[in-house]
Amino acid sequence: GGSAPMMRPAVPQIFRRQFKVFSVACASNYKANMEEGDKILLPPSAFQELGRCMITYPMMFQVKNPKNEAKTHCGVMEFTAPEGITYFPFWMMSGLCLQNGDIVDIKSVTLRKGNYVKLQPHKTKFTTLSNPRVVLERALRAFSCLTKGGTIAIKHGQQQFYLDIIETKPGNAITIIDTDVNVDFAPPKDYKEVKKVAPLKKEREVKKASEDSKDTKLVWGASTGSKNSSSSYFKKLSGGNTLSGRKPKKSNLIKAASGKQTASWGSASKKSTGGWGAAANKKKGYKAFGGKGYSLK
């Protein structure tokens, strides 16, 4: 005998609702760690509805500002918000151009496990931390998802660093829960400015090095002889290890990405027509993430 229709596995339904959004600092049960990572607070009724929709753990959501269509993805920390209200970490609100009391669209999504992400720090200062990979790994434990084109904020002591998500694989949004992610770094947004104040002697050495090896193009981050230079350090940083510090099973992902971007050092520092930093400098009056009016592209 065939099984009755009611025995068929139920298909999860999509949870979709609008809430008024407030900064998590407004929550009555606010704790400082609620600002870190990408997890939001929702009301208890949302938990019941998600149960009825048969949404599986870990729960992930697409959040959207209906005014400007800016969107990102996030997880949920608790179901302790008042009815009709959701609390977001402040950096997430800023990235979506949301003010306290604005309406936000929230819908449940299923994301594939990520295996690759390319990040671009806003500030070179991040790459000069004693161990940026460890800082990043620790900070990303508080994140559920990464969205291509978005910006994440991570804390280290009293400092907050912003990183743009340049690329994610597979797909434009990935979950990073319980998965090994290969991390690659693009040169920081403000890298060009730092290059300008480099001492002349080093500039000449770099130029000579690029003339000596006309065929062998130096990739950004190649060592220029100075052990303390942030560039040789950057090579280590971009070594293509997974977040857990292990060498990835397929390191060709990293090679392919870093191999594309070749430019000789001398030319990058003299001209702004090519090389890194050029794109960042073309936008006149560029200001790093100011906390308001910043839209996710």
Short mmCIF file of C-alpha atoms in Angstrom, two decimals:
data_model
loop_
_atom_site.label_atom_id
_atom_site.label_comp_id
_atom_site.label_asym_id
_atom_site.label_seq_id
_atom_site.Cartn_x
_atom_site.Cartn_y
_atom_site.Cartn_z
CA GLY A 1 0.00 0.00 0.00
CA GLY A 2 1.19 3.54 -0.79
CA SER A 3 1.80 5.99 1.99
CA ALA A 4 -0.92 8.49 2.76
CA PRO A 5 -0.41 12.04 1.39
CA MET A 6 -0.10 13.44 4.93
CA MET A 7 3.12 11.47 5.44
CA ARG A 8 4.98 13.48 2.78
CA PRO A 9 7.72 15.73 4.23
CA ALA A 10 6.41 19.23 4.66
CA VAL A 11 8.04 21.99 2.63
CA PRO A 12 9.24 24.93 4.74
CA GLN A 13 7.35 28.13 4.03
CA ILE A 14 8.85 31.60 3.79
CA PHE A 15 8.52 33.87 6.81
CA ARG A 16 8.09 37.48 5.69
CA ARG A 17 7.18 40.41 7.91
CA GLN A 18 7.74 44.12 8.43
CA PHE A 19 8.98 45.53 11.72
CA LYS A 20 9.94 48.89 13.18
CA VAL A 21 13.69 48.84 13.63
CA PHE A 22 15.68 50.34 16.51
CA SER A 23 19.34 50.22 17.47
CA VAL A 24 20.04 47.31 19.82
CA ALA A 25 21.31 49.88 22.36
CA CYS A 26 17.61 50.68 22.93
CA ALA A 27 16.86 47.11 24.08
CA SER A 28 15.97 46.68 27.75
CA ASN A 29 18.23 43.60 27.92
CA TYR A 30 21.08 45.32 26.02
CA LYS A 31 24.56 43.81 26.36
CA ALA A 32 27.66 45.24 24.64
CA ASN A 33 28.25 42.03 22.64
CA MET A 34 24.91 42.58 20.86
CA GLU A 35 26.66 45.24 18.75
CA GLU A 36 29.15 42.65 17.47
CA GLY A 37 28.31 40.40 14.57
CA ASP A 38 25.17 40.33 12.43
CA LYS A 39 22.50 38.97 14.76
CA ILE A 40 19.23 40.77 15.39
CA LEU A 41 16.55 40.59 18.09
CA LEU A 42 12.99 39.69 17.08
CA PRO A 43 9.72 39.45 19.09
CA PRO A 44 8.48 36.12 20.57
CA SER A 45 5.62 35.95 18.05
CA ALA A 46 8.21 35.76 15.24
CA PHE A 47 9.65 32.65 16.90
CA GLN A 48 6.22 30.98 16.95
CA GLU A 49 5.57 31.92 13.33
CA LEU A 50 9.01 30.66 12.25
CA GLY A 51 8.18 27.37 13.99
CA ARG A 52 4.92 27.13 12.06
CA CYS A 53 6.81 27.85 8.81
CA MET A 54 9.16 25.00 9.77
CA ILE A 55 12.24 27.17 9.32
CA THR A 56 15.30 25.18 10.32
CA TYR A 57 18.27 26.26 12.43
CA PRO A 58 20.44 28.20 12.05
CA MET A 59 17.79 30.74 11.04
CA MET A 60 18.91 33.30 8.47
CA PHE A 61 17.15 36.31 7.07
CA GLN A 62 17.34 38.83 4.28
CA VAL A 63 16.73 42.32 5.68
CA LYS A 64 15.78 45.19 3.38
CA ASN A 65 15.20 48.91 3.71
CA PRO A 66 12.07 49.42 1.55
CA LYS A 67 12.96 53.11 1.03
CA ASN A 68 16.20 52.50 -0.86
CA GLU A 69 16.08 48.72 -1.54
CA ALA A 70 19.40 48.27 0.33
CA LYS A 71 19.64 44.73 1.66
CA THR A 72 21.88 42.41 3.60
CA HIS A 73 21.62 39.09 5.43
CA CYS A 74 21.73 38.27 9.12
CA GLY A 75 21.04 35.76 11.86
CA VAL A 76 18.94 36.07 15.00
CA MET A 77 20.27 36.27 18.56
CA GLU A 78 17.12 36.28 20.68
CA PHE A 79 13.34 36.54 20.47
CA THR A 80 13.06 39.10 23.27
CA ALA A 81 12.05 42.28 21.37
CA PRO A 82 8.66 43.94 22.00
CA GLU A 83 5.93 42.97 19.52
CA GLY A 84 6.25 44.69 16.15
CA ILE A 85 9.85 45.74 16.86
CA THR A 86 13.27 44.43 15.85
CA TYR A 87 16.65 45.52 17.21
CA PHE A 88 19.70 45.73 14.93
CA PRO A 89 23.39 46.31 15.70
CA PHE A 90 24.04 50.00 14.97
CA TRP A 91 26.56 49.30 12.18
CA MET A 92 23.94 47.24 10.31
CA MET A 93 21.38 50.04 10.56
CA SER A 94 23.93 52.55 9.26
CA GLY A 95 24.84 50.32 6.32
CA LEU A 96 21.19 50.13 5.27
CA CYS A 97 20.57 53.86 5.95
CA LEU A 98 17.97 53.02 8.60
CA GLN A 99 17.00 55.40 11.40
CA ASN A 100 15.32 54.44 14.68
CA GLY A 101 11.62 53.86 14.03
CA ASP A 102 12.01 53.09 10.29
CA ILE A 103 10.25 50.13 8.72
CA VAL A 104 12.37 47.15 7.69
CA ASP A 105 11.38 44.08 5.62
CA ILE A 106 12.57 40.75 7.03
CA LYS A 107 12.21 37.42 5.27
CA SER A 108 13.64 33.97 5.95
CA VAL A 109 16.24 32.63 3.52
CA THR A 110 18.36 29.52 3.08
CA LEU A 111 21.97 30.26 2.18
CA ARG A 112 24.66 27.92 0.94
CA LYS A 113 27.76 27.33 3.04
CA GLY A 114 30.53 29.62 1.90
CA ASN A 115 34.00 28.45 0.92
CA TYR A 116 35.58 31.74 -0.20
CA VAL A 117 35.40 35.43 0.65
CA LYS A 118 37.45 38.41 -0.50
CA LEU A 119 37.52 41.37 1.87
CA GLN A 120 38.81 44.91 1.44
CA PRO A 121 39.67 46.71 4.69
CA HIS A 122 38.81 50.43 4.65
CA LYS A 123 42.00 51.25 6.57
CA THR A 124 45.57 50.00 6.12
CA LYS A 125 45.72 50.08 9.93
CA PHE A 126 43.82 46.79 9.96
CA THR A 127 46.58 45.01 8.00
CA THR A 128 49.22 46.31 10.43
CA LEU A 129 47.60 44.73 13.50
CA SER A 130 49.86 42.14 15.10
CA ASN A 131 47.70 39.30 13.74
CA PRO A 132 44.79 40.48 11.59
CA ARG A 133 43.80 36.94 10.61
CA VAL A 134 43.24 35.99 14.25
CA VAL A 135 41.31 39.24 14.85
CA LEU A 136 39.14 38.51 11.81
CA GLU A 137 38.56 34.87 12.74
CA ARG A 138 37.50 35.82 16.26
CA ALA A 139 35.19 38.58 15.02
CA LEU A 140 33.56 36.43 12.34
CA ARG A 141 32.43 33.90 14.96
CA ALA A 142 29.66 36.40 15.75
CA PHE A 143 28.51 36.45 12.10
CA SER A 144 26.07 34.10 10.38
CA CYS A 145 26.25 35.37 6.81
CA LEU A 146 28.31 37.49 4.41
CA THR A 147 26.74 39.39 1.52
CA LYS A 148 28.68 40.45 -1.59
CA GLY A 149 28.70 44.24 -1.95
CA GLY A 150 28.05 44.73 1.76
CA THR A 151 30.28 46.14 4.50
CA ILE A 152 30.90 44.50 7.87
CA ALA A 153 32.18 46.11 11.05
CA ILE A 154 34.44 44.17 13.39
CA LYS A 155 35.70 45.19 16.81
CA HIS A 156 39.20 44.78 18.17
CA GLY A 157 39.60 46.21 21.66
CA GLN A 158 38.32 49.76 21.46
CA GLN A 159 38.81 49.97 17.70
CA GLN A 160 36.22 49.26 15.04
CA PHE A 161 37.28 48.25 11.55
CA TYR A 162 35.14 48.23 8.42
CA LEU A 163 35.67 45.71 5.63
CA ASP A 164 33.90 45.63 2.27
CA ILE A 165 32.85 42.23 0.98
CA ILE A 166 34.20 42.19 -2.58
CA GLU A 167 33.38 38.60 -3.47
CA THR A 168 31.71 35.52 -1.96
CA LYS A 169 31.56 31.94 -3.25
CA PRO A 170 29.38 30.10 -4.01
CA GLY A 171 26.80 32.80 -4.70
CA ASN A 172 26.29 36.43 -3.66
CA ALA A 173 25.36 35.59 -0.07
CA ILE A 174 26.83 32.78 2.01
CA THR A 175 26.55 31.39 5.49
CA ILE A 176 29.81 31.02 7.40
CA ILE A 177 28.44 28.87 10.23
CA ASP A 178 30.37 25.59 10.71
CA THR A 179 32.36 25.88 7.51
CA ASP A 180 35.95 26.47 6.41
CA VAL A 181 36.17 29.71 4.44
CA ASN A 182 39.22 30.66 2.39
CA VAL A 183 39.89 34.35 2.94
CA ASP A 184 41.60 36.68 0.51
CA PHE A 185 42.26 40.39 1.01
CA ALA A 186 42.12 43.21 -1.52
CA PRO A 187 44.47 46.15 -0.84
CA PRO A 188 42.95 48.56 1.71
CA LYS A 189 40.88 51.49 0.42
CA ASP A 190 43.32 54.06 1.81
CA TYR A 191 46.44 52.19 0.68
CA LYS A 192 47.47 54.84 -1.90
CA GLU A 193 47.65 57.60 0.72
CA VAL A 194 50.00 55.51 2.83
CA LYS A 195 52.21 54.87 -0.23
CA LYS A 196 52.68 58.63 -0.76
CA VAL A 197 54.25 59.18 2.64
CA ALA A 198 56.69 56.29 2.20
CA PRO A 199 60.35 57.41 2.47
CA LEU A 200 62.02 58.26 -0.84
CA LYS A 201 64.84 55.77 -0.42
CA LYS A 202 62.37 52.92 -0.25
CA GLU A 203 60.52 54.39 -3.24
CA ARG A 204 63.73 54.24 -5.29
CA GLU A 205 64.44 50.67 -4.22
CA VAL A 206 60.94 49.69 -5.25
CA LYS A 207 61.27 51.45 -8.60
CA LYS A 208 64.64 49.79 -9.23
CA ALA A 209 63.18 46.42 -8.31
CA SER A 210 60.38 46.86 -10.83
CA GLU A 211 62.85 47.94 -13.55
CA ASP A 212 65.13 44.98 -12.80
CA SER A 213 62.24 42.60 -13.28
CA LYS A 214 60.32 44.03 -16.20
CA ASP A 215 58.84 40.66 -17.13
CA THR A 216 58.19 39.49 -13.58
CA LYS A 217 55.39 41.72 -12.39
CA LEU A 218 55.18 42.15 -8.66
CA VAL A 219 51.85 41.37 -7.11
CA TRP A 220 50.63 43.83 -4.49
CA GLY A 221 52.01 42.60 -1.23
CA ALA A 222 55.24 41.19 -2.61
CA SER A 223 58.21 41.77 -0.31
CA THR A 224 60.39 44.76 -1.16
CA GLY A 225 63.24 43.86 1.15
CA SER A 226 62.07 45.80 4.18
CA LYS A 227 60.98 43.26 6.80
CA ASN A 228 58.71 45.70 8.60
CA SER A 229 56.96 47.05 5.53
CA SER A 230 53.25 46.48 5.61
CA SER A 231 53.49 45.08 2.09
CA SER A 232 55.62 42.06 2.95
CA TYR A 233 53.36 41.56 5.93
CA PHE A 234 50.36 41.75 3.64
CA LYS A 235 51.69 38.81 1.64
CA LYS A 236 51.53 36.68 4.77
CA LEU A 237 48.07 38.06 5.50
CA SER A 238 46.81 37.11 2.06
CA GLY A 239 48.38 33.67 2.15
CA GLY A 240 45.06 32.01 1.40
CA ASN A 241 44.69 30.14 4.67
CA THR A 242 41.24 29.21 5.81
CA LEU A 243 39.82 31.11 8.76
CA SER A 244 40.77 28.24 11.02
CA GLY A 245 44.41 28.72 9.96
CA ARG A 246 44.58 25.51 7.97
CA LYS A 247 45.75 25.54 4.37
CA PRO A 248 42.69 25.22 2.11
CA LYS A 249 42.10 22.00 0.25
CA LYS A 250 41.89 23.90 -3.03
CA SER A 251 44.23 26.81 -2.90
CA ASN A 252 43.82 27.51 -6.61
CA LEU A 253 40.90 29.78 -5.71
CA ILE A 254 43.26 32.13 -3.97
CA LYS A 255 45.93 31.89 -6.66
CA ALA A 256 43.44 32.66 -9.37
CA ALA A 257 42.20 35.72 -7.53
CA SER A 258 45.55 37.16 -6.57
CA GLY A 259 47.19 36.28 -9.88
CA LYS A 260 44.83 38.51 -11.83
CA GLN A 261 45.84 41.64 -10.03
CA THR A 262 49.37 42.38 -11.14
CA ALA A 263 50.94 45.79 -11.47
CA SER A 264 54.48 46.89 -11.01
CA TRP A 265 55.11 48.89 -7.88
CA GLY A 266 56.86 51.85 -9.49
CA SER A 267 54.02 52.60 -11.85
CA ALA A 268 51.33 52.25 -9.19
CA SER A 269 52.90 54.91 -7.03
CA LYS A 270 53.46 57.41 -9.87
CA LYS A 271 50.26 57.16 -11.87
CA SER A 272 46.70 56.82 -10.77
CA THR A 273 45.66 55.35 -14.11
CA GLY A 274 46.10 51.76 -13.01
CA GLY A 275 47.14 49.75 -10.01
CA TRP A 276 45.47 49.73 -6.64
CA GLY A 277 44.08 52.69 -4.86
CA ALA A 278 43.16 54.26 -8.19
CA ALA A 279 39.55 53.24 -7.99
CA ALA A 280 39.25 54.49 -4.42
CA ASN A 281 40.81 57.84 -5.34
CA LYS A 282 38.63 58.52 -8.36
CA LYS A 283 35.70 59.29 -6.13
CA LYS A 284 36.43 62.82 -5.01
CA GLY A 285 35.65 63.62 -1.43
CA TYR A 286 35.49 59.94 -0.47
CA LYS A 287 34.92 59.52 3.22
CA ALA A 288 35.28 56.21 4.98
CA PHE A 289 32.13 54.76 6.52
CA GLY A 290 30.79 57.73 8.42
CA GLY A 291 27.87 56.00 10.05
CA LYS A 292 25.11 57.75 8.12
CA GLY A 293 24.03 57.96 4.53
CA TYR A 294 26.04 54.87 3.62
CA SER A 295 24.23 52.58 1.24
CA LEU A 296 25.05 48.99 0.45
CA LYS A 297 25.48 48.63 -3.26
#
